[in-house]
Amino acid sequence: MQALEGSQAIARTVALCRPQVVAAYPITPQTHIVEGIASLVAEGQLDCEMVSVESEHSAASVALGAAVAGARAYTASASQGILLMSEVLYTIAGMRVPLVMTCANRAVSAPLNIWNDHQDSMAMRDAGWIQLYCASNQEAIDTTVQAFYLAERCELPVMVCVDGFTLTHTLEPLALPTQAQVDAFLPPYQFAHALNPMNPWSLGTLVGPEHFTEARLAHHQALLDAQAQIIAADQAWAAVSGRHCGGLLEVRGRRDARIGILTLGAVLGTLEDALLAAAPEDQVRLLKLRSYRPFPAQALAQACADLDTLVVLERALSPGAGGIIGPEVQGALADLPTPPRVLNVAAGLGGRDMPLTLYERLLQWARQPGHPPFCLLDAADC
Amino acid sequence: MQATMHTLATLRQQQPRFRGLEAGHRACQGCGEALAARLVTEAAGPDVMIANATGCLEVFTTPYPHSAWRLPWVHAVFGNAAAVAAGIEAALKQQQRATKVLAFAGDGGTFDIGFQALSGMMERGHDVLFVCYDNEAYMNTGVQRSGSTPHAAMTTTSPSGKARMGKRHMKKDILSIISAHHIPYAATASVAYPSDLRKKVRRGLLTEGPSFLQVHVPCPLGWGHSGALTVEIARLAVQSGLFPLLEMERGEVVGTMPIRTPRPVADYLRLQGRFGHLFGEDHRARKELEHLQALANRNIERFALRGSTPERYDTEGADTVHRGGDRWA
Ligand SMILES: Cc1ncc(C[n+]2csc(CCOP(=O)(O)OP(=O)(O)O)c2C)c(N)n1
Ligand code: SF4
Ligand SMILES: [Mg+2]
């Protein structure tokens, strides 16, 4: 264990994964990660091409180019940067290019706001990336290593979502893996579809209506199949490091409770602290959604089968509709014999504090019949 | 079918030299871009990787499941060819491989949407040869104006009419902008002068660090001329002084192709539908013609293009084959 800032820990973990090319453009709250990597390169502790590009569009493009040339590639961004990258992110995934990106989750403008919520990665929900959310900095470390493993096994890009500031800028005692552990877990990689002058082929071609649906289906299937790989990667890493991150979805708290709270990211820690202090009859089942894409519909249905009420707490908003994850969860539970009532709460937008008392409020609403199915916390209606 | 495949294979083996871009792609007849890409890849040889921007060249060469490329080739999006190439180069450098990296883009993917990525790639000094196939408009989407479309040219978004004489703005002087990055090598070339073009490709690839080549490529569909006239029109652009052939090193002009006998710009413009409105009775048409002639004159003066004596390497001598097999330039 050593005291490390989240970003420093992520930077050092990325270095342990031996990327050959790192491309990035600075944006708060991702900056400390790339600064950390740059200084490891400058100190000669990491042998990689660090490409400090002129925009996020190019950061993603450089990473794409490096990966199709056969390199292990990494980038990191947040917020406006993720949105500026968006057409490239879709392309990376559609071309099934294995690479890893950290998203230091931050709100999206306007209004301009540099603080934490999940609007940025949620906006890329349908880009075709694996999206894993981290509840702690230790998980950020372990998920980063697993992300390279997954990207390379599944030939899919992986976005590791880490709450900006709450995790990236927090100093805490953390266990970094050893180089030997990471090397054992991540052997040198050869991308099967890398460009090769000895055997030339064309990547990213024009695909017409007669093949497009098949390409999309193959991509969809690859993400569905990645569910088993995500579980396997977590177990394999646990065998190496002694730590796991909860596979697709982790159930914590009181297993036999009839009220559940599902959330993702660092707010889980707050809820867990509150749960520990709560009276036994006020303890709920906590569900940590780690893998948002692929969406673990089956695992969710299993974990929620005997609940009366499930509160879905999320940190993004679909204006004009409400929650983003809430309706998806509701859909996943709809086929249960007695599906729980789902209450959807969006909270912590743009860095709004989510204090320990949040737990009580959620519990209160869960017990209150007739509470509206969606509400924006701290806003007029709740 | 079997026989055809066999014949094709035999024919390929008998090809006198390496071809990076095969026949069978779907460009229009007489497409200058297709011809230029064939010449560029032929000169570059097989040990390269190509990052191609969205545009005609990408679309007509790779309709899945077919590809006309005999080279490792990747397309991602419209505006990022330079950045993808930079990523490939970074990877190859890290792997200590000597394979050369090319980026291909149209004028849209160079002057406009791809410009930022191109500027960044050059500033960072990646060892990439960026080739701009300049057909002076967005052809792939149906001939819309770009930053490269010449003044007064008609496109679907710069039409001529009662109130307009085609594009109101000037063609961006991309070579000066590029050379302001002080990269080791930047040049213009034309499909009308293949040996000159090949030589510049080889120079670009031999240069360590970023190099840039702007190739003038007529587009029969977008310019409104017969596919049979592609080379002649490209040659007239050079001979009139409208598209001077230059070489620059670190911001300085180090080579030009002298013009033996400058041709009037009207000879070049008259052959193309996109300038058709300049040949009416309209007094504005006369003004525009005068303006375009003045632009050509200025190029001739600025780069001292007028050759005094016939030379092997001038606009008449280059790429002509002489009796006795003496091939000039
Ligand atoms: C972000 C984005 N905007 C617009 C387009 C549509 N588009 C595709 S190719 C193209 C024009 C290409 O023009 P140019 O680069 O000059 O190549 P050309 O087809 O003329 O060879 C446009 C506008 C796109 N693919 N991506
Ligand atoms: S439209 Fe022009 S550039 Fe495109 S294929 Fe046809 S001739 Fe070539
Ligand atoms: Mg064009």
CSV table of C-alpha atoms in Angstrom, one decimal, chain A residues 64 67-68 88-99 127-130 150-158 189 191-194 203-204 214-226 229, chain B residues 75:
chain,number,residue,atom,x,y,z
A,64,LEU,CA,-6.4,4.2,-33.6
A,67,ALA,CA,-3.3,0.1,-32.7
A,68,VAL,CA,-3.8,-0.8,-36.4
A,88,VAL,CA,-13.5,8.6,-34.0
A,89,LEU,CA,-14.7,6.6,-31.0
A,90,TYR,CA,-17.5,5.1,-33.1
A,91,THR,CA,-15.0,4.3,-35.8
A,92,ILE,CA,-12.5,2.6,-33.4
A,93,ALA,CA,-15.2,0.4,-32.1
A,94,GLY,CA,-16.8,-0.3,-35.5
A,95,MET,CA,-13.4,-1.3,-36.8
A,96,ARG,CA,-12.9,-3.5,-33.7
A,97,VAL,CA,-9.7,-1.9,-32.8
A,98,PRO,CA,-8.4,-2.9,-29.4
A,99,LEU,CA,-7.3,0.0,-27.3
A,127,ALA,CA,-20.4,3.9,-29.7
A,128,GLY,CA,-19.8,0.2,-29.3
A,129,TRP,CA,-17.1,0.3,-26.6
A,130,ILE,CA,-16.9,-1.8,-23.5
A,150,LEU,CA,-10.3,-7.4,-22.4
A,151,ALA,CA,-9.5,-5.1,-25.4
A,152,GLU,CA,-7.0,-7.6,-26.7
A,153,ARG,CA,-9.1,-10.7,-26.1
A,154,CYS,CA,-12.4,-9.3,-27.5
A,155,GLU,CA,-10.9,-7.0,-30.2
A,156,LEU,CA,-13.0,-4.2,-28.7
A,157,PRO,CA,-12.0,-0.8,-27.3
A,158,VAL,CA,-12.5,-0.4,-23.5
A,189,TYR,CA,0.1,-8.6,-27.9
A,191,PHE,CA,-3.3,-7.6,-33.1
A,192,ALA,CA,-4.5,-10.2,-35.6
A,193,HIS,CA,-5.7,-7.5,-38.1
A,194,ALA,CA,-2.7,-5.2,-37.9
A,203,LEU,CA,-9.3,-1.7,-43.0
A,204,GLY,CA,-12.2,0.6,-42.6
A,214,GLU,CA,-24.1,-8.1,-40.6
A,215,ALA,CA,-21.2,-5.9,-39.5
A,216,ARG,CA,-23.3,-4.3,-36.9
A,217,LEU,CA,-24.7,-7.7,-35.7
A,218,ALA,CA,-21.1,-9.0,-35.4
A,219,HIS,CA,-20.2,-6.0,-33.3
A,220,HIS,CA,-23.3,-6.4,-31.1
A,221,GLN,CA,-22.5,-10.1,-30.6
A,222,ALA,CA,-18.9,-9.3,-29.8
A,223,LEU,CA,-20.1,-7.0,-27.0
A,224,LEU,CA,-22.6,-9.6,-25.7
A,225,ASP,CA,-19.9,-12.2,-25.7
A,226,ALA,CA,-17.6,-9.8,-23.8
A,229,GLN,CA,-14.8,-12.3,-20.8
B,75,HIS,CA,-9.5,4.6,-43.5
